[in-house]
mmCIF file of C-alpha atoms and ligand atoms in Angstrom:
data_model
loop_
_atom_site.group_PDB
_atom_site.id
_atom_site.type_symbol
_atom_site.label_atom_id
_atom_site.label_comp_id
_atom_site.label_asym_id
_atom_site.label_seq_id
_atom_site.Cartn_x
_atom_site.Cartn_y
_atom_site.Cartn_z
ATOM 1 C CA UNK A 1 2.508 -20.113 -7.950
ATOM 2 C CA UNK A 2 1.164 -22.397 -10.706
ATOM 3 C CA UNK A 3 2.733 -25.847 -10.420
ATOM 4 C CA UNK A 4 0.913 -27.066 -7.259
ATOM 5 C CA UNK A 5 -2.595 -27.393 -8.690
ATOM 6 C CA UNK A 6 -4.654 -29.688 -7.136
ATOM 7 C CA UNK A 7 -6.110 -27.819 -4.330
ATOM 8 C CA UNK A 8 -8.074 -29.782 -1.549
ATOM 9 C CA UNK A 9 -7.391 -33.028 -3.153
ATOM 10 C CA UNK A 10 -6.335 -34.963 0.111
ATOM 11 C CA UNK A 11 -9.455 -34.254 1.258
ATOM 12 C CA UNK A 12 -11.316 -35.938 -1.666
ATOM 13 C CA UNK A 13 -14.591 -34.166 -1.254
ATOM 14 C CA UNK A 14 -15.826 -30.778 -3.328
ATOM 15 C CA UNK A 15 -14.170 -28.884 -5.701
ATOM 16 C CA UNK A 16 -10.676 -27.830 -5.205
ATOM 17 C CA UNK A 17 -9.382 -24.654 -3.881
ATOM 18 C CA UNK A 18 -7.963 -21.769 -5.535
ATOM 19 C CA UNK A 19 -5.476 -19.423 -4.321
ATOM 20 C CA UNK A 20 -3.215 -16.867 -5.957
ATOM 21 C CA UNK A 21 -1.884 -13.232 -5.833
ATOM 22 C CA UNK A 22 -3.756 -10.180 -6.745
ATOM 23 C CA UNK A 23 -1.871 -7.329 -7.279
ATOM 24 C CA UNK A 24 -3.446 -3.688 -6.925
ATOM 25 C CA UNK A 25 -1.805 -1.017 -9.041
ATOM 26 C CA UNK A 26 -2.364 2.067 -10.740
ATOM 27 C CA UNK A 27 -1.374 5.583 -10.193
ATOM 28 C CA UNK A 28 -0.896 7.229 -6.841
ATOM 29 C CA UNK A 29 -3.923 8.272 -5.303
ATOM 30 C CA UNK A 30 -6.452 6.019 -7.293
ATOM 31 C CA UNK A 31 -7.652 4.232 -4.314
ATOM 32 C CA UNK A 32 -5.371 1.057 -4.202
ATOM 33 C CA UNK A 33 -5.144 0.995 -0.587
ATOM 34 C CA UNK A 34 -8.829 1.855 0.039
ATOM 35 C CA UNK A 35 -9.802 -0.996 -2.107
ATOM 36 C CA UNK A 36 -7.464 -3.374 -0.499
ATOM 37 C CA UNK A 37 -9.268 -2.493 2.895
ATOM 38 C CA UNK A 38 -12.654 -2.253 1.654
ATOM 39 C CA UNK A 39 -12.257 -6.028 0.099
ATOM 40 C CA UNK A 40 -10.860 -7.490 3.285
ATOM 41 C CA UNK A 41 -13.185 -5.488 5.666
ATOM 42 C CA UNK A 42 -10.559 -4.431 7.877
ATOM 43 C CA UNK A 43 -8.231 -1.514 7.894
ATOM 44 C CA UNK A 44 -5.144 -2.851 7.054
ATOM 45 C CA UNK A 45 -3.267 -0.323 4.547
ATOM 46 C CA UNK A 46 -2.727 3.321 5.603
ATOM 47 C CA UNK A 47 -4.848 5.610 3.445
ATOM 48 C CA UNK A 48 -4.477 9.514 3.312
ATOM 49 C CA UNK A 49 -5.828 12.226 1.032
ATOM 50 C CA UNK A 50 -2.389 12.823 -0.597
ATOM 51 C CA UNK A 51 -0.606 10.827 -3.247
ATOM 52 C CA UNK A 52 2.457 8.695 -2.793
ATOM 53 C CA UNK A 53 1.245 7.382 0.552
ATOM 54 C CA UNK A 54 2.034 3.800 0.032
ATOM 55 C CA UNK A 55 5.643 2.932 -0.375
ATOM 56 C CA UNK A 56 6.016 -0.551 0.005
ATOM 57 C CA UNK A 57 3.881 -3.626 -0.895
ATOM 58 C CA UNK A 58 1.191 -4.769 1.676
ATOM 59 C CA UNK A 59 -0.206 -7.982 1.578
ATOM 60 C CA UNK A 60 -4.066 -9.072 2.747
ATOM 61 C CA UNK A 61 -5.305 -12.197 2.694
ATOM 62 C CA UNK A 62 -9.266 -12.602 2.110
ATOM 63 C CA UNK A 63 -9.820 -16.550 2.343
ATOM 64 C CA UNK A 64 -13.563 -17.701 1.632
ATOM 65 C CA UNK A 65 -15.494 -20.202 -0.117
ATOM 66 C CA UNK A 66 -12.752 -22.177 -0.956
ATOM 67 C CA UNK A 67 -10.697 -19.300 -2.450
ATOM 68 C CA UNK A 68 -7.971 -17.276 -0.707
ATOM 69 C CA UNK A 69 -6.856 -14.137 -2.555
ATOM 70 C CA UNK A 70 -3.502 -12.813 -1.728
ATOM 71 C CA UNK A 71 -4.059 -9.122 -2.322
ATOM 72 C CA UNK A 72 -0.828 -7.123 -2.744
ATOM 73 C CA UNK A 73 -1.166 -3.258 -2.527
ATOM 74 C CA UNK A 74 1.607 -1.450 -4.237
ATOM 75 C CA UNK A 75 2.887 2.266 -4.298
ATOM 76 C CA UNK A 76 1.628 4.434 -6.997
ATOM 77 C CA UNK A 77 2.982 3.980 -10.716
ATOM 78 C CA UNK A 78 4.793 7.149 -11.190
ATOM 79 C CA UNK A 79 7.888 8.461 -13.051
ATOM 80 C CA UNK A 80 10.630 8.452 -10.760
ATOM 81 C CA UNK A 81 12.403 11.735 -9.533
ATOM 82 C CA UNK A 82 14.562 10.345 -6.807
ATOM 83 C CA UNK A 83 15.845 6.890 -5.557
ATOM 84 C CA UNK A 84 12.810 6.270 -2.996
ATOM 85 C CA UNK A 85 10.704 6.781 -6.017
ATOM 86 C CA UNK A 86 12.504 4.094 -8.074
ATOM 87 C CA UNK A 87 12.326 1.916 -5.400
ATOM 88 C CA UNK A 88 8.720 2.482 -5.065
ATOM 89 C CA UNK A 89 8.204 1.935 -8.821
ATOM 90 C CA UNK A 90 10.145 -1.090 -8.599
ATOM 91 C CA UNK A 91 7.713 -2.603 -5.492
ATOM 92 C CA UNK A 92 4.770 -2.281 -7.984
ATOM 93 C CA UNK A 93 6.415 -3.357 -11.067
ATOM 94 C CA UNK A 94 7.749 -6.427 -9.198
ATOM 95 C CA UNK A 95 3.923 -7.387 -8.351
ATOM 96 C CA UNK A 96 3.014 -6.984 -11.731
ATOM 97 C CA UNK A 97 5.506 -9.142 -12.868
ATOM 98 C CA UNK A 98 4.648 -12.104 -10.184
ATOM 99 C CA UNK A 99 0.965 -11.652 -9.238
ATOM 100 C CA UNK A 100 -1.551 -14.144 -10.815
ATOM 101 C CA UNK A 101 -4.185 -11.127 -11.697
ATOM 102 C CA UNK A 102 -3.100 -7.822 -12.156
ATOM 103 C CA UNK A 103 -5.856 -5.011 -11.395
ATOM 104 C CA UNK A 104 -5.224 -1.869 -12.787
ATOM 105 C CA UNK A 105 -7.169 1.213 -11.116
ATOM 106 C CA UNK A 106 -8.024 4.363 -12.964
ATOM 107 C CA UNK A 107 -8.953 7.341 -11.065
ATOM 108 C CA UNK A 108 -11.552 9.624 -13.262
ATOM 109 C CA UNK A 109 -11.321 12.579 -10.943
ATOM 110 C CA UNK A 110 -7.583 12.838 -12.176
ATOM 111 C CA UNK A 111 -6.740 14.781 -15.128
ATOM 112 C CA UNK A 112 -3.898 12.988 -16.395
ATOM 113 C CA UNK A 113 -3.134 10.128 -18.636
ATOM 114 C CA UNK A 114 -4.052 6.898 -16.731
ATOM 115 C CA UNK A 115 -0.563 5.350 -17.043
ATOM 116 C CA UNK A 116 2.661 7.352 -16.470
ATOM 117 C CA UNK A 117 4.952 6.228 -19.100
ATOM 118 C CA UNK A 118 4.818 3.712 -22.387
ATOM 119 C CA UNK A 119 7.349 1.343 -20.322
ATOM 120 C CA UNK A 120 4.976 1.033 -17.526
ATOM 121 C CA UNK A 121 2.302 0.531 -20.383
ATOM 122 C CA UNK A 122 3.961 -2.196 -21.860
ATOM 123 C CA UNK A 123 4.885 -3.897 -18.610
ATOM 124 C CA UNK A 124 0.921 -4.063 -17.640
ATOM 125 C CA UNK A 125 0.363 -5.182 -21.706
ATOM 126 C CA UNK A 126 2.648 -7.844 -21.404
ATOM 127 C CA UNK A 127 0.746 -9.513 -18.576
ATOM 128 C CA UNK A 128 -1.955 -10.310 -21.235
ATOM 129 C CA UNK A 129 -5.063 -12.114 -19.820
ATOM 130 C CA UNK A 130 -3.764 -12.060 -16.238
ATOM 131 C CA UNK A 131 -4.451 -8.091 -16.624
ATOM 132 C CA UNK A 132 -7.960 -6.582 -15.260
ATOM 133 C CA UNK A 133 -8.965 -3.116 -15.405
ATOM 134 C CA UNK A 134 -11.296 -1.065 -13.213
ATOM 135 C CA UNK A 135 -12.125 2.484 -12.902
ATOM 136 C CA UNK A 136 -12.753 3.395 -9.126
ATOM 137 C CA UNK A 137 -14.466 6.322 -7.549
ATOM 138 C CA UNK A 138 -17.548 5.862 -9.613
ATOM 139 C CA UNK A 139 -19.495 7.685 -6.787
ATOM 140 C CA UNK A 140 -17.557 10.647 -7.454
ATOM 141 C CA UNK A 141 -16.065 10.558 -10.901
ATOM 142 C CA UNK A 142 -17.809 12.527 -13.562
ATOM 143 C CA UNK A 143 -19.715 10.457 -16.330
ATOM 144 C CA UNK A 144 -17.454 11.745 -19.018
ATOM 145 C CA UNK A 145 -14.464 10.849 -17.240
ATOM 146 C CA UNK A 146 -15.547 7.641 -16.837
ATOM 147 C CA UNK A 147 -16.559 7.089 -20.624
ATOM 148 C CA UNK A 148 -12.938 8.222 -21.660
ATOM 149 C CA UNK A 149 -11.222 5.938 -19.278
ATOM 150 C CA UNK A 150 -13.287 3.036 -20.267
ATOM 151 C CA UNK A 151 -12.575 4.109 -24.169
ATOM 152 C CA UNK A 152 -8.885 4.025 -23.021
ATOM 153 C CA UNK A 153 -9.111 0.544 -21.945
ATOM 154 C CA UNK A 154 -10.772 -0.511 -24.704
ATOM 155 C CA UNK A 155 -8.186 1.094 -27.285
ATOM 156 C CA UNK A 156 -5.094 0.771 -25.230
ATOM 157 C CA UNK A 157 -5.406 -2.535 -23.328
ATOM 158 C CA UNK A 158 -8.246 -4.046 -25.112
ATOM 159 C CA UNK A 159 -9.785 -4.483 -21.998
ATOM 160 C CA UNK A 160 -13.567 -3.628 -20.483
ATOM 161 C CA UNK A 161 -13.159 -1.906 -17.163
ATOM 162 C CA UNK A 162 -15.031 -2.585 -14.582
ATOM 163 C CA UNK A 163 -16.800 0.433 -12.657
ATOM 164 C CA UNK A 164 -16.609 0.327 -8.782
ATOM 165 C CA UNK A 165 -16.190 2.719 -5.974
ATOM 166 C CA UNK A 166 -13.893 1.434 -3.202
ATOM 167 C CA UNK A 167 -15.594 3.772 -0.715
ATOM 168 C CA UNK A 168 -19.189 2.865 -1.512
ATOM 169 C CA UNK A 169 -18.520 -0.725 -2.280
ATOM 170 C CA UNK A 170 -20.213 -0.519 -5.600
ATOM 171 C CA UNK A 171 -19.314 -3.338 -8.244
ATOM 172 C CA UNK A 172 -17.256 -4.904 -5.710
ATOM 173 C CA UNK A 173 -19.010 -8.039 -6.402
ATOM 174 C CA UNK A 174 -18.709 -8.342 -10.161
ATOM 175 C CA UNK A 175 -14.974 -7.270 -9.603
ATOM 176 C CA UNK A 176 -14.419 -10.132 -7.039
ATOM 177 C CA UNK A 177 -15.852 -12.466 -9.123
ATOM 178 C CA UNK A 178 -13.619 -11.589 -12.205
ATOM 179 C CA UNK A 179 -10.777 -11.491 -9.905
ATOM 180 C CA UNK A 180 -11.657 -15.041 -8.753
ATOM 181 C CA UNK A 181 -11.711 -16.371 -12.032
ATOM 182 C CA UNK A 182 -8.197 -15.540 -12.910
ATOM 183 C CA UNK A 183 -6.850 -17.425 -10.058
ATOM 184 C CA UNK A 184 -5.123 -20.843 -10.503
ATOM 185 C CA UNK A 185 -6.493 -24.163 -8.641
ATOM 186 C CA UNK A 186 -4.169 -24.264 -6.186
ATOM 187 C CA UNK A 187 -4.264 -25.198 -2.158
ATOM 188 C CA UNK A 188 -4.146 -22.208 -0.110
ATOM 189 C CA UNK A 189 -1.107 -20.476 0.480
ATOM 190 C CA UNK A 190 -1.324 -19.230 4.114
ATOM 191 C CA UNK A 191 -3.284 -20.059 6.945
ATOM 192 C CA UNK A 192 -7.132 -19.436 6.662
ATOM 193 C CA UNK A 193 -7.770 -17.503 9.609
ATOM 194 C CA UNK A 194 -4.746 -14.975 8.754
ATOM 195 C CA UNK A 195 -5.369 -11.600 7.508
ATOM 196 C CA UNK A 196 -1.600 -10.341 7.306
ATOM 197 C CA UNK A 197 1.561 -11.715 6.249
ATOM 198 C CA UNK A 198 4.072 -8.932 7.409
ATOM 199 C CA UNK A 199 5.374 -8.619 10.963
ATOM 200 C CA UNK A 200 2.873 -6.404 13.417
ATOM 201 C CA UNK A 201 5.813 -4.057 13.804
ATOM 202 C CA UNK A 202 5.203 -2.769 9.827
ATOM 203 C CA UNK A 203 1.756 -1.755 10.461
ATOM 204 C CA UNK A 204 2.885 0.372 13.580
ATOM 205 C CA UNK A 205 5.365 1.806 11.836
ATOM 206 C CA UNK A 206 2.856 2.544 9.093
ATOM 207 C CA UNK A 207 0.193 3.906 11.274
ATOM 208 C CA UNK A 208 3.122 6.474 12.550
ATOM 209 C CA UNK A 209 3.586 7.592 8.766
ATOM 210 C CA UNK A 210 0.015 7.951 8.218
ATOM 211 C CA UNK A 211 -0.415 10.277 11.313
ATOM 212 C CA UNK A 212 2.575 12.063 9.849
ATOM 213 C CA UNK A 213 0.505 12.914 6.737
ATOM 214 C CA UNK A 214 -2.626 13.990 8.637
ATOM 215 C CA UNK A 215 -0.576 16.401 11.067
ATOM 216 C CA UNK A 216 2.080 17.962 8.876
ATOM 217 C CA UNK A 217 1.745 19.796 5.642
ATOM 218 C CA UNK A 218 3.999 20.226 2.389
ATOM 219 C CA UNK A 219 7.069 18.294 2.013
ATOM 220 C CA UNK A 220 7.638 16.794 5.570
ATOM 221 C CA UNK A 221 5.572 13.445 5.176
ATOM 222 C CA UNK A 222 7.386 12.718 2.305
ATOM 223 C CA UNK A 223 10.836 13.632 4.353
ATOM 224 C CA UNK A 224 9.728 11.022 6.882
ATOM 225 C CA UNK A 225 10.298 7.499 7.639
ATOM 226 C CA UNK A 226 9.701 5.448 10.173
ATOM 227 C CA UNK A 227 11.602 2.523 11.913
ATOM 228 C CA UNK A 228 10.541 0.825 15.145
ATOM 229 C CA UNK A 229 13.413 0.084 17.243
ATOM 230 C CA UNK A 230 11.783 -1.644 20.040
ATOM 231 C CA UNK A 231 8.644 -3.523 20.323
ATOM 232 C CA UNK A 232 8.577 -5.260 23.824
ATOM 233 C CA UNK A 233 4.851 -7.099 23.390
ATOM 234 C CA UNK A 234 5.186 -8.767 26.334
ATOM 235 C CA UNK A 235 4.675 -5.611 28.771
ATOM 236 C CA UNK A 236 1.423 -4.140 29.543
ATOM 237 C CA UNK A 237 1.373 -1.379 28.249
ATOM 238 C CA UNK A 238 3.015 -2.746 25.183
ATOM 239 C CA UNK A 239 6.170 -0.514 25.088
ATOM 240 C CA UNK A 240 7.038 0.445 21.466
ATOM 241 C CA UNK A 241 10.034 2.739 20.317
ATOM 242 C CA UNK A 242 10.189 4.365 17.424
ATOM 243 C CA UNK A 243 12.563 6.775 15.129
ATOM 244 C CA UNK A 244 11.270 9.280 12.720
ATOM 245 C CA UNK A 245 14.143 9.918 10.024
ATOM 246 C CA UNK A 246 13.806 13.409 8.393
ATOM 247 C CA UNK A 247 16.059 15.075 5.704
ATOM 248 C CA UNK A 248 16.592 18.250 7.595
ATOM 249 C CA UNK A 249 17.481 19.344 10.885
ATOM 250 C CA UNK A 250 15.053 22.091 10.085
ATOM 251 C CA UNK A 251 12.191 19.121 9.429
ATOM 252 C CA UNK A 252 13.038 17.764 12.816
ATOM 253 C CA UNK A 253 12.107 21.282 14.337
ATOM 254 C CA UNK A 254 8.732 21.175 12.869
ATOM 255 C CA UNK A 255 8.061 17.706 13.578
ATOM 256 C CA UNK A 256 8.602 18.443 17.313
ATOM 257 C CA UNK A 257 6.978 21.884 17.312
ATOM 258 C CA UNK A 258 6.775 24.474 19.813
ATOM 259 C CA UNK A 259 7.832 23.144 23.478
ATOM 260 C CA UNK A 260 7.328 19.719 21.948
ATOM 261 C CA UNK A 261 3.505 20.159 21.316
ATOM 262 C CA UNK A 262 3.446 18.727 17.758
ATOM 263 C CA UNK A 263 5.074 15.706 18.563
ATOM 264 C CA UNK A 264 3.199 15.279 21.691
ATOM 265 C CA UNK A 265 0.042 15.576 19.677
ATOM 266 C CA UNK A 266 1.470 13.245 16.686
ATOM 267 C CA UNK A 267 2.401 10.658 19.609
ATOM 268 C CA UNK A 268 -0.871 10.583 21.101
ATOM 269 C CA UNK A 269 -2.741 10.105 17.595
ATOM 270 C CA UNK A 270 -0.553 7.451 16.530
ATOM 271 C CA UNK A 271 -0.794 5.461 19.889
ATOM 272 C CA UNK A 272 -4.556 5.897 19.641
ATOM 273 C CA UNK A 273 -4.442 3.778 16.016
ATOM 274 C CA UNK A 274 -1.691 1.240 17.279
ATOM 275 C CA UNK A 275 -4.145 0.680 20.415
ATOM 276 C CA UNK A 276 -6.830 -0.342 18.245
ATOM 277 C CA UNK A 277 -5.020 -2.214 15.855
ATOM 278 C CA UNK A 278 -3.095 -4.353 18.524
ATOM 279 C CA UNK A 279 -6.383 -4.450 20.904
ATOM 280 C CA UNK A 280 -3.561 -3.652 23.802
ATOM 281 C CA UNK A 281 -2.519 -0.495 25.836
ATOM 282 C CA UNK A 282 0.636 0.770 24.244
ATOM 283 C CA UNK A 283 3.352 3.417 25.601
ATOM 284 C CA UNK A 284 4.980 4.952 22.190
ATOM 285 C CA UNK A 285 7.975 6.589 22.469
ATOM 286 C CA UNK A 286 8.629 8.849 19.584
ATOM 287 C CA UNK A 287 12.500 9.788 18.756
ATOM 288 C CA UNK A 288 13.323 12.142 15.551
ATOM 289 C CA UNK A 289 16.591 11.877 13.824
ATOM 290 C CA UNK A 290 17.935 13.948 10.762
ATOM 291 C CA UNK A 291 19.312 11.384 8.159
ATOM 292 C CA UNK A 292 20.551 13.894 5.239
ATOM 293 C CA UNK A 293 18.890 13.074 1.960
ATOM 294 C CA UNK A 294 17.736 9.836 2.829
ATOM 295 C CA UNK A 295 15.342 9.376 -0.283
ATOM 296 C CA UNK A 296 18.174 9.927 -2.400
ATOM 297 C CA UNK A 297 20.550 7.359 -0.578
ATOM 298 C CA UNK A 298 20.664 3.600 -1.149
ATOM 299 C CA UNK A 299 22.179 2.635 2.134
ATOM 300 C CA UNK A 300 19.879 5.275 4.196
ATOM 301 C CA UNK A 301 16.569 3.770 1.867
ATOM 302 C CA UNK A 302 18.278 -0.043 2.779
ATOM 303 C CA UNK A 303 18.326 1.403 6.679
ATOM 304 C CA UNK A 304 14.813 2.418 6.636
ATOM 305 C CA UNK A 305 13.876 -1.192 5.291
ATOM 306 C CA UNK A 306 12.944 0.163 1.532
ATOM 307 C CA UNK A 307 13.565 -1.917 -1.479
ATOM 308 C CA UNK A 308 17.112 -0.974 -2.733
ATOM 309 C CA UNK A 309 16.719 -0.096 -6.440
ATOM 310 C CA UNK A 310 19.232 -2.223 -8.827
ATOM 311 C CA UNK A 311 21.904 -0.125 -10.139
ATOM 312 C CA UNK A 312 21.466 0.500 -13.703
HETATM 313 N N1 GTP B 401 -14.843 9.140 -3.380
HETATM 314 C C1 GTP B 401 -13.891 7.961 -3.285
HETATM 315 N N2 GTP B 401 -12.865 8.381 -2.759
HETATM 316 C C2 GTP B 401 -12.050 7.344 -2.812
HETATM 317 C C3 GTP B 401 -12.489 5.972 -3.099
HETATM 318 N N3 GTP B 401 -11.249 5.543 -3.125
HETATM 319 C C4 GTP B 401 -10.436 6.010 -2.668
HETATM 320 N N4 GTP B 401 -10.885 7.353 -2.314
HETATM 321 C C5 GTP B 401 -10.019 8.404 -1.670
HETATM 322 O O1 GTP B 401 -8.858 8.563 -2.328
HETATM 323 C C6 GTP B 401 -7.728 8.818 -1.480
HETATM 324 C C7 GTP B 401 -6.679 7.850 -2.095
HETATM 325 O O2 GTP B 401 -7.070 6.797 -1.167
HETATM 326 P P1 GTP B 401 -5.764 5.592 -1.352
HETATM 327 O O3 GTP B 401 -6.294 4.280 -0.800
HETATM 328 O O4 GTP B 401 -4.917 6.239 -0.426
HETATM 329 O O5 GTP B 401 -5.256 5.540 -2.543
HETATM 330 P P2 GTP B 401 -3.726 4.910 -3.121
HETATM 331 O O6 GTP B 401 -3.637 4.434 -4.372
HETATM 332 O O7 GTP B 401 -3.342 3.942 -2.310
HETATM 333 O O8 GTP B 401 -2.561 5.750 -2.925
HETATM 334 P P3 GTP B 401 -1.149 5.678 -2.588
HETATM 335 O O9 GTP B 401 -0.711 4.865 -1.831
HETATM 336 O O10 GTP B 401 -0.758 7.343 -2.663
HETATM 337 O O11 GTP B 401 -0.742 5.404 -4.385
HETATM 338 C C8 GTP B 401 -8.335 8.728 -0.274
HETATM 339 O O12 GTP B 401 -8.974 10.052 0.218
HETATM 340 C C9 GTP B 401 -9.572 8.143 -0.207
HETATM 341 O O13 GTP B 401 -10.402 8.164 0.640
HETATM 342 C C10 GTP B 401 -13.835 5.890 -3.881
HETATM 343 O O14 GTP B 401 -14.192 5.026 -4.447
HETATM 344 N N5 GTP B 401 -14.615 7.118 -4.123
HETATM 345 MG MG1 MG B 402 -1.687 3.070 -0.986
#
């Protein structure tokens, strides 16, 4: 990412451009996806009140004032308990290793260590001056908790954190300046007008997953994975067929509900979001399939499009 310095050389005028990847990392529920959306001014990454919402990297582009920031939203840093968790942690740590700037988000509303393990702490420290830290949710965090996290940053990382709120926008201008300062001179990596990098069907599957988190309780959202099987965009309405994979037959019953009432509501709420995202009318066809224990099985993870953890 760094060799191609020189930016807008060919143009011969003005200062060179800067571009690079900024990874947003932190424990589950710290507000990484909310921050991505606020920085972009557009809802790209799904957000819920429950932890472990994000399972894969989500890239969002912000190009302005001669700078292109490729934000990489990541799954929460956690101590894995099953294979999907290991996949999620690898996605997050890959971003920690690859990005030009790594922004660690801390959450003052949660009473737990700021990072899950010593190994994760080491991986963050190893990025040296590429690591930045922000305490998020200062709109609701108790001053004492914010002070404790600030002290932890100083003593454990040798860093002064910025205090921000992804919800209200507080502190984000200073944050943006600090992130830009860490980017190399480089030509833009993507077309200037692009907002996203991943295919539309990825975001469609994510919106269905977000709605499952909103509509169902307990384990069901965690046991659900979504795959888009058909996407006919030339049709009006756009025809989309999605499969929701669950781990047990009983969960299929819960998703569908009495007389199909629950899946009907899931379908219409998901469809409204997808229509807003695409700016087009949509016909959404949802199917539920049991895929026994898919969160613990490498072949099933692959089938659902998740990073398959390296065998240890
Ligand atoms: N009050 C307040 N709430 C916030 C802020 N940022 C995020 N939240 C809320 O925190 C919850 C989690 O936000 P997410 O953006 O999904 O968090 P995440 O870090 O992406 O979570 P995972 O994907 O599960 O790792 C949501 O209910 C957000 O609305 C903030 O600055 N202030
Ligand atoms: Mg998230």
